[in-house]
Coordinates of C-alpha atoms in Angstrom, one line a residue:
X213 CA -7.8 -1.2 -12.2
X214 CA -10.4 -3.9 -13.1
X215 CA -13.3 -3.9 -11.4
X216 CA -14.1 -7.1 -9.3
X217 CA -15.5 -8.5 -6.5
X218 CA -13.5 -11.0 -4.6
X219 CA -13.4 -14.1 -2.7
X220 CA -10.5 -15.5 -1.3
X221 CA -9.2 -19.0 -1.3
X222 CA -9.5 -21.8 1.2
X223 CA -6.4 -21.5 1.7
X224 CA -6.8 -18.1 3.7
X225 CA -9.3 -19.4 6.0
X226 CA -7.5 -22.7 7.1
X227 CA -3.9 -24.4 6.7
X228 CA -2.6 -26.4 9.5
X229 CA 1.4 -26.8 7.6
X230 CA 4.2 -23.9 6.1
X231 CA 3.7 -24.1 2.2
X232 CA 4.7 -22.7 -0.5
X233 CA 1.9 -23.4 -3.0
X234 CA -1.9 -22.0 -2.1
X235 CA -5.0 -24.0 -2.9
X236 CA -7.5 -23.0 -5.5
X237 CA -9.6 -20.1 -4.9
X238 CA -12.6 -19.6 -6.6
X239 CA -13.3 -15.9 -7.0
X240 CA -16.8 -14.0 -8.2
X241 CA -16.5 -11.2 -10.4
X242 CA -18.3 -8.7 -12.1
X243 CA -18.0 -5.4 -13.5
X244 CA -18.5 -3.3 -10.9
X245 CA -16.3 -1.3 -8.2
X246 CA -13.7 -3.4 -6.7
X247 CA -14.8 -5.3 -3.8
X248 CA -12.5 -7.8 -1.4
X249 CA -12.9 -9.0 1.7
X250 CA -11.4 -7.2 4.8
X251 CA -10.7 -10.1 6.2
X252 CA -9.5 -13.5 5.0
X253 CA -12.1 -16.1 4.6
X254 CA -14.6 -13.6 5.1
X255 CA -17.8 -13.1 2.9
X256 CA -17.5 -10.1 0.9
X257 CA -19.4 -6.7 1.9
X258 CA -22.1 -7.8 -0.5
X259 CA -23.1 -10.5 1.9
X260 CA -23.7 -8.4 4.9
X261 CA -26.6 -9.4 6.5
X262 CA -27.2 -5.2 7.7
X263 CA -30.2 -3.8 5.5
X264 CA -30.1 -0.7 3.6
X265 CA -32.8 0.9 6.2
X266 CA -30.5 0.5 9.1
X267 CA -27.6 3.4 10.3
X268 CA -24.3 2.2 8.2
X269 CA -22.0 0.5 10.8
X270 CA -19.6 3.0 10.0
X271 CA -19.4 6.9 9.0
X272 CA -17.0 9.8 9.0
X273 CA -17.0 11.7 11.8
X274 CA -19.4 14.6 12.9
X275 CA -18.7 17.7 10.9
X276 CA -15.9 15.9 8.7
X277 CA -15.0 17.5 5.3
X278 CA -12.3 16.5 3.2
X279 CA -9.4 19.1 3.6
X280 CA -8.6 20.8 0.2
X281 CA -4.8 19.2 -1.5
X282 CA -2.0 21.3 -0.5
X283 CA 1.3 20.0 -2.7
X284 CA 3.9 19.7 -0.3
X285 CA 2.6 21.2 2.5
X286 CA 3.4 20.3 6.2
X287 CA 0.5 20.5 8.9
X288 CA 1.7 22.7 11.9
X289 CA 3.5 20.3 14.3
X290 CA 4.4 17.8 11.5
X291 CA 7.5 18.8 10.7
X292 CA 9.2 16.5 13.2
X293 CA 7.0 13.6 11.7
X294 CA 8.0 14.1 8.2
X295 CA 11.5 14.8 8.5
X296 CA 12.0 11.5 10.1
X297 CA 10.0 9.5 7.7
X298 CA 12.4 11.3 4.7
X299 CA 15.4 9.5 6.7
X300 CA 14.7 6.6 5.0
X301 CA 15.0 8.0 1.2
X302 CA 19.3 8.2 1.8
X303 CA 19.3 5.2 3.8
X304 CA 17.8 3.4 1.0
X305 CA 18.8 5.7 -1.9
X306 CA 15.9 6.0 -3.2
X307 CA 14.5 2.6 -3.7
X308 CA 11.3 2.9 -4.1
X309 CA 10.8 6.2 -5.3
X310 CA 11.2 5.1 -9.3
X311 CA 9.4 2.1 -11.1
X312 CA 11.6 -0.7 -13.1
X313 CA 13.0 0.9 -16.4
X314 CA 12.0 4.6 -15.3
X315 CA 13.9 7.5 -17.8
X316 CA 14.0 11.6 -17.2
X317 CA 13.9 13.9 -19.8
X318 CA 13.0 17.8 -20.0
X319 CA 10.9 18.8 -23.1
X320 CA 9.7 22.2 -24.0
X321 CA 5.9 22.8 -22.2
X322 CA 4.2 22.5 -25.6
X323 CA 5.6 18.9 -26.0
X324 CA 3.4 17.1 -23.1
X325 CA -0.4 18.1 -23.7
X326 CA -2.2 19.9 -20.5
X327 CA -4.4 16.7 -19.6
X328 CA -1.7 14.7 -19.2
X329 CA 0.4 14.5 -16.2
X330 CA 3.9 16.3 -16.1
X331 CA 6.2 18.5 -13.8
X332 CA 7.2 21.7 -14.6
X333 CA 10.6 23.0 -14.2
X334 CA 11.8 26.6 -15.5
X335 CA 9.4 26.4 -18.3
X336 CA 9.9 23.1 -19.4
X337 CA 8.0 20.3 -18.7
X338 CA 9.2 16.7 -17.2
X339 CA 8.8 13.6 -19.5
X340 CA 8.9 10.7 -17.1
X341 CA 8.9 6.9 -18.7
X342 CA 9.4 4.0 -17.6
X343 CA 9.4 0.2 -19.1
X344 CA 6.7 -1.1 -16.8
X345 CA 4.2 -1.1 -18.9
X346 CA 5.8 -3.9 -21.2
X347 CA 5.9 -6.6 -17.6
X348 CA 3.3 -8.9 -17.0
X349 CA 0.8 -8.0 -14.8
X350 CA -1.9 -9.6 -12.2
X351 CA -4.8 -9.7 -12.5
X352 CA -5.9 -9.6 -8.9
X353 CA -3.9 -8.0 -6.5
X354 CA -1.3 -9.9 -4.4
X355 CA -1.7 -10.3 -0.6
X356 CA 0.9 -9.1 1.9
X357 CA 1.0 -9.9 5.4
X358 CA 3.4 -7.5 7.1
X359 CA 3.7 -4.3 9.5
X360 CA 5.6 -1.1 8.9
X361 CA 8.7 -1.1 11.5
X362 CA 9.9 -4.2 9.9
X363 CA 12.9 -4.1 8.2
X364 CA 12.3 -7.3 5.9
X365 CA 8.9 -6.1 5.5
X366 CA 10.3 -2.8 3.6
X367 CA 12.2 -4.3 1.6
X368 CA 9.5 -5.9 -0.2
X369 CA 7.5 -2.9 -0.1
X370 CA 10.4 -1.7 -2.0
X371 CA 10.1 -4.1 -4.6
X372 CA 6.3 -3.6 -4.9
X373 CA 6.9 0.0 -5.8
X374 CA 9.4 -0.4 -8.2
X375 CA 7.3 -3.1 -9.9
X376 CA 4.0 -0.7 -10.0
X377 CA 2.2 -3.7 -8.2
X378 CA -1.3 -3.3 -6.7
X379 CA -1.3 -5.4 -3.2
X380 CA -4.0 -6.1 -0.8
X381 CA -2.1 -5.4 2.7
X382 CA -2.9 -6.9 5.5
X383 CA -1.4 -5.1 8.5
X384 CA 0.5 -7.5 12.0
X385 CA 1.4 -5.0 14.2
X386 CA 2.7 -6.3 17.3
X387 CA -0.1 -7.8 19.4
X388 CA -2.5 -7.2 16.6
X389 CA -5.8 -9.7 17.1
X390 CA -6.6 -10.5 13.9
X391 CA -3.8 -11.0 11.0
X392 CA -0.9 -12.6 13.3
X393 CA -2.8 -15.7 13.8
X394 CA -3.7 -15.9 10.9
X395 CA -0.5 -16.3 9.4
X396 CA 0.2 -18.6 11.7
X397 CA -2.5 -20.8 11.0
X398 CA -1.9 -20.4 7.2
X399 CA 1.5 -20.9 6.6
X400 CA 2.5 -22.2 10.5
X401 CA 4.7 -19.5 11.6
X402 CA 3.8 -16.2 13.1
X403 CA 6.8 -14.6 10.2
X404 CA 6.7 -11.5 8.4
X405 CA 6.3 -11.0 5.9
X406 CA 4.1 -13.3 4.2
X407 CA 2.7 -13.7 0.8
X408 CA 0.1 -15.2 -1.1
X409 CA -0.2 -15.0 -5.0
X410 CA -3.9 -15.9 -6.2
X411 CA -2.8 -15.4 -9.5
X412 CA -0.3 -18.4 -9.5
X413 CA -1.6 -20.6 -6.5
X414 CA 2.1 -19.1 -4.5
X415 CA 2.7 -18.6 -0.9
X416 CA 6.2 -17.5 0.7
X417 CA 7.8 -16.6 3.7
X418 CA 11.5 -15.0 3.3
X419 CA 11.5 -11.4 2.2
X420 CA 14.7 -12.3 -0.2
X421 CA 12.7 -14.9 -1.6
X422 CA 9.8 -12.9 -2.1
X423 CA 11.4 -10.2 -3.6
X424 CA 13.0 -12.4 -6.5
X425 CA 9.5 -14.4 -7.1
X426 CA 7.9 -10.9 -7.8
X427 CA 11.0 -9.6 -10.2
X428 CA 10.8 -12.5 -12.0
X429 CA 6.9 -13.2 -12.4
X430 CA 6.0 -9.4 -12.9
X431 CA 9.3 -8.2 -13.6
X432 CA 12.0 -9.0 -16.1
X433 CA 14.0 -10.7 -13.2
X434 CA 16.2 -7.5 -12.3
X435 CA 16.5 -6.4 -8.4
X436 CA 17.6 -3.3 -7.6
X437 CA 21.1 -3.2 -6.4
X438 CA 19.9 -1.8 -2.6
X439 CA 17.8 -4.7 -2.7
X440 CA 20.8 -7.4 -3.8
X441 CA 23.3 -6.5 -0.8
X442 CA 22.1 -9.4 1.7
X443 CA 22.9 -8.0 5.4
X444 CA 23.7 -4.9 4.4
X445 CA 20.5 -4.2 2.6
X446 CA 18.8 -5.3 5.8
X447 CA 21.0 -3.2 7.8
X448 CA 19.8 0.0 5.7
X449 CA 16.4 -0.8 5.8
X450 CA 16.4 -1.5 9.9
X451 CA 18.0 2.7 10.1
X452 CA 15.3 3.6 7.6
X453 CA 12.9 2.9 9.9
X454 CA 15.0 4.1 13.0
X455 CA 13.6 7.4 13.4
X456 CA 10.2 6.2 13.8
X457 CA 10.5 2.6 15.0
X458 CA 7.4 2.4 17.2
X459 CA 5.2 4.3 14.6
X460 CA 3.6 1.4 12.7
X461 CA 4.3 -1.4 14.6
X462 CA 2.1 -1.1 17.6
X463 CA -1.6 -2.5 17.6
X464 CA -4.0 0.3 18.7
X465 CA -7.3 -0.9 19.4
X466 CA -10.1 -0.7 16.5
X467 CA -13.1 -1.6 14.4
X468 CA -12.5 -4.0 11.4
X469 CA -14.2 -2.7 8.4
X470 CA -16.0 -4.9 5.6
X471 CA -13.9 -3.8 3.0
X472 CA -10.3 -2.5 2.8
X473 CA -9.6 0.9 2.6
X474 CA -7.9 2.1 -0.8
X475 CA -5.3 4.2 -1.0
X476 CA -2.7 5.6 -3.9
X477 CA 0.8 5.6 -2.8
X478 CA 4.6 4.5 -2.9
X479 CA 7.1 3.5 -0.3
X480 CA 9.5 6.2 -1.0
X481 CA 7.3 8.9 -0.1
X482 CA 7.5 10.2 3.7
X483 CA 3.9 11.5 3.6
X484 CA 2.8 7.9 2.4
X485 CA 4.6 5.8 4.9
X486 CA 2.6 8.8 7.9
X487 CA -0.7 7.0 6.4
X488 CA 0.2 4.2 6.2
X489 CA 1.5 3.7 9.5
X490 CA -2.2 4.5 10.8
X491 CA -3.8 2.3 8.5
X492 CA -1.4 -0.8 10.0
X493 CA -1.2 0.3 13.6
X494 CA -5.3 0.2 13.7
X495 CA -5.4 -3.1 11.4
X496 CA -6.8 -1.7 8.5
X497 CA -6.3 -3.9 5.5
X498 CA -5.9 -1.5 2.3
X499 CA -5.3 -2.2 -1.2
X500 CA -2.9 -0.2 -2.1
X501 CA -2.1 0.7 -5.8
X502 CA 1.5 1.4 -5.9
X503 CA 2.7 4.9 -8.3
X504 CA 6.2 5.8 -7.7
X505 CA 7.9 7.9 -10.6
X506 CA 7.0 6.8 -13.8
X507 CA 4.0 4.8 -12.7
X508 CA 1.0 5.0 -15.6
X509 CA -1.5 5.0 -12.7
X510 CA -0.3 8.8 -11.8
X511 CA -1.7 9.6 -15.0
X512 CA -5.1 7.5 -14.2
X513 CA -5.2 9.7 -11.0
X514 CA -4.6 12.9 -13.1
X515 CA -7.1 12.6 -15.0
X516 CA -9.6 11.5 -13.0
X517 CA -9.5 13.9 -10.0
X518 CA -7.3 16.9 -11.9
X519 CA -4.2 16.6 -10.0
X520 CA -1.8 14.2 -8.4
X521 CA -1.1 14.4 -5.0
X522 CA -0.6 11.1 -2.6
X523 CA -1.5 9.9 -0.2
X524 CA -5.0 9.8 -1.4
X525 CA -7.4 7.2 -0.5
X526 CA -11.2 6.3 -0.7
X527 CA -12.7 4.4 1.9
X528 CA -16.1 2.3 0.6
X529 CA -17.1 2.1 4.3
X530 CA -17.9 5.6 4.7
X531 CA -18.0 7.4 1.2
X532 CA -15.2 9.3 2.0
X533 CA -12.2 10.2 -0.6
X534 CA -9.4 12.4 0.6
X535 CA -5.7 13.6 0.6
X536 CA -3.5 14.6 2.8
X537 CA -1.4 12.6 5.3
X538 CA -2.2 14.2 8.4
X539 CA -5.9 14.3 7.7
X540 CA -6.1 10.7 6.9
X541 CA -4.3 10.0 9.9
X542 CA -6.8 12.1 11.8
X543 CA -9.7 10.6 9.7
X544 CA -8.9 7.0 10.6
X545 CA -8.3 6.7 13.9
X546 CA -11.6 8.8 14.7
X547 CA -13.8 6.6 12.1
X548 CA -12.3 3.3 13.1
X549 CA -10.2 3.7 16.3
X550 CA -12.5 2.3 19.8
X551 CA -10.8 5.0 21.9
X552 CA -10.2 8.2 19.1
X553 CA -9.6 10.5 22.0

């Protein structure tokens, strides 16, 4: 993704009245590693007034080490967590798991080059494509006010995975001290979810509403058919969510970083939504750059770490860069919970 640092708009700092159209921002960039403000209004981490000669405000934990990949492998005791966070994929089926326009085909191994990503399948290697590349794009990532046990709230997560989009996610668990008002004071109702556009100047309320705005600005205007069903789409996305309906939606007390965590993942994947039901329950805002099937961004991650594997994420409040769900789990609510234990 470009490389920029960020400033956000007035509109994120205050607005008394519900609108639908944001004021102007006026952003700072530069070519350097992607940089946004962990909190709206904020000043970015740049500004800190913390010198370089001073302990960092935050670290990993004592002893921590990055635990090595494992594809597909379930930490002893997870079972239980994962299986109910699969639920969702038949509930749904499968939206979110593929990206607009995405086609299957096997080719013979020799076909797909060895630095390019593929799966392999009785000899034979998997071509995935998809037409997403041919969609307009943004050019700095959309912002998304929302929590994970919301049923409304899923289905535009949905969308944002079938659309490849990169969004800057700012987590509202229940009683959460920081994003709820904020919504509130932006668009006047404490409603979820809520979106702001800074590449068009849009803000919305209405997950139905949001979901057609982002088919048809970065889209070519289709919605999925599980996303098209009115009640009963909401229906199916409320018993996605059944089997772990307190994980995600409960604030747990914490430390708000400088800058958002990133972190590499898709709605449709059970190990993803484990993360990311830390990274909202502790109010961790985290851009998240979106690569179900078919995404070109699984290639970017193939070739720059030698694999692809998600969840991964890298935190630029600590250094640290790491996979696996449980881990990260384990990772954030030591480094940023106030009460780990």
């Amino acid at each position: 993704m470009a490389a920029a640092a960020l400033r956000f708009p007035p509109l994120l700092s205050s607005c008394a009245t519900p609108t639908t159209t944001a004021a102007t921002c006026t952003r700072r960039t530069a070519s350097a590693t992607l940089r946004v403000a962990a909190q709206p209004g904020s000043a970015p981490a740049s500004a800190s007034t913390s010198t370089s000669d001073g302990p960092p405000e935050f670290s990993p934990p004592d002893g921590f080490t990055p635990p090595v990949p494992r594809r597909l492998a379930i930490k002893d005791g997870q079972l239980g967590s994962v299986a109910g966070a699969a639920l969702a994929v038949p509930f749904r089926l499968g939206t979110g798991l593929f990206v607009q326009g995405y086609s299957v085909s096997l080719v013979s191994a020799d076909k797909i080059p060895a630095d390019q990503y593929s799966l392999e399948f009785l000899g034979l290697k998997v071509r995935e494509t998809s037409k997403i590349d041919q969609c307009r794009r943004p050019e700095k990532p959309i912002e998304i006010y929302e929590f994970e046990g919301c049923p409304f709230c899923r289905k535009v997560r949905e969308m944002v995975a079938v659309l490849d989009l990169d969004v800057l996610f700012y987590p509202c668990p229940q009683k959460g001290p920081t994003f709820r008002p904020k919504v509130l004071e932006m668009g006047g109702k404490k409603q979820f979810p809520y979106m702001v556009d800074p590449n068009t100047g849009v803000a919305m309320y209405e997950s139905d509403d949001i979901i057609k705005y982002l088919a048809d600005t970065y889209g070519d205007g289709t919605i999925p058919i599980m996303l098209s069903l009115g009640l009963f789409t909401t229906i199916t996305a409320g018993l996605a969510t059944i089997w772990r309906i307190w994980k995600g939606s409960s604030y747990t007390v914490s430390k708000l970083p400088p800058q958002p965590i990133e972190i590499w993942a898709y709605e449709g994947s059970p190990f993803c939504k484990i993360a990311r039901e830390a990274l909202v329950e502790l109010e961790l805002p985290h851009l998240l750059h979106s690569c179900a099937r078919g995404s070109p961004k699984r290639q970017e991650i193939f070739k720059k770490l030698g694999l692809f594997q998600v969840p991964y994420i890298e935190d630029p409040n600590t250094g640290v860069k790491m996979f696996e769900s449980s881990e990260i789990v384990e990772y954030l609510k030591a480094t940023y919970s106030l009460y780990p234990q």
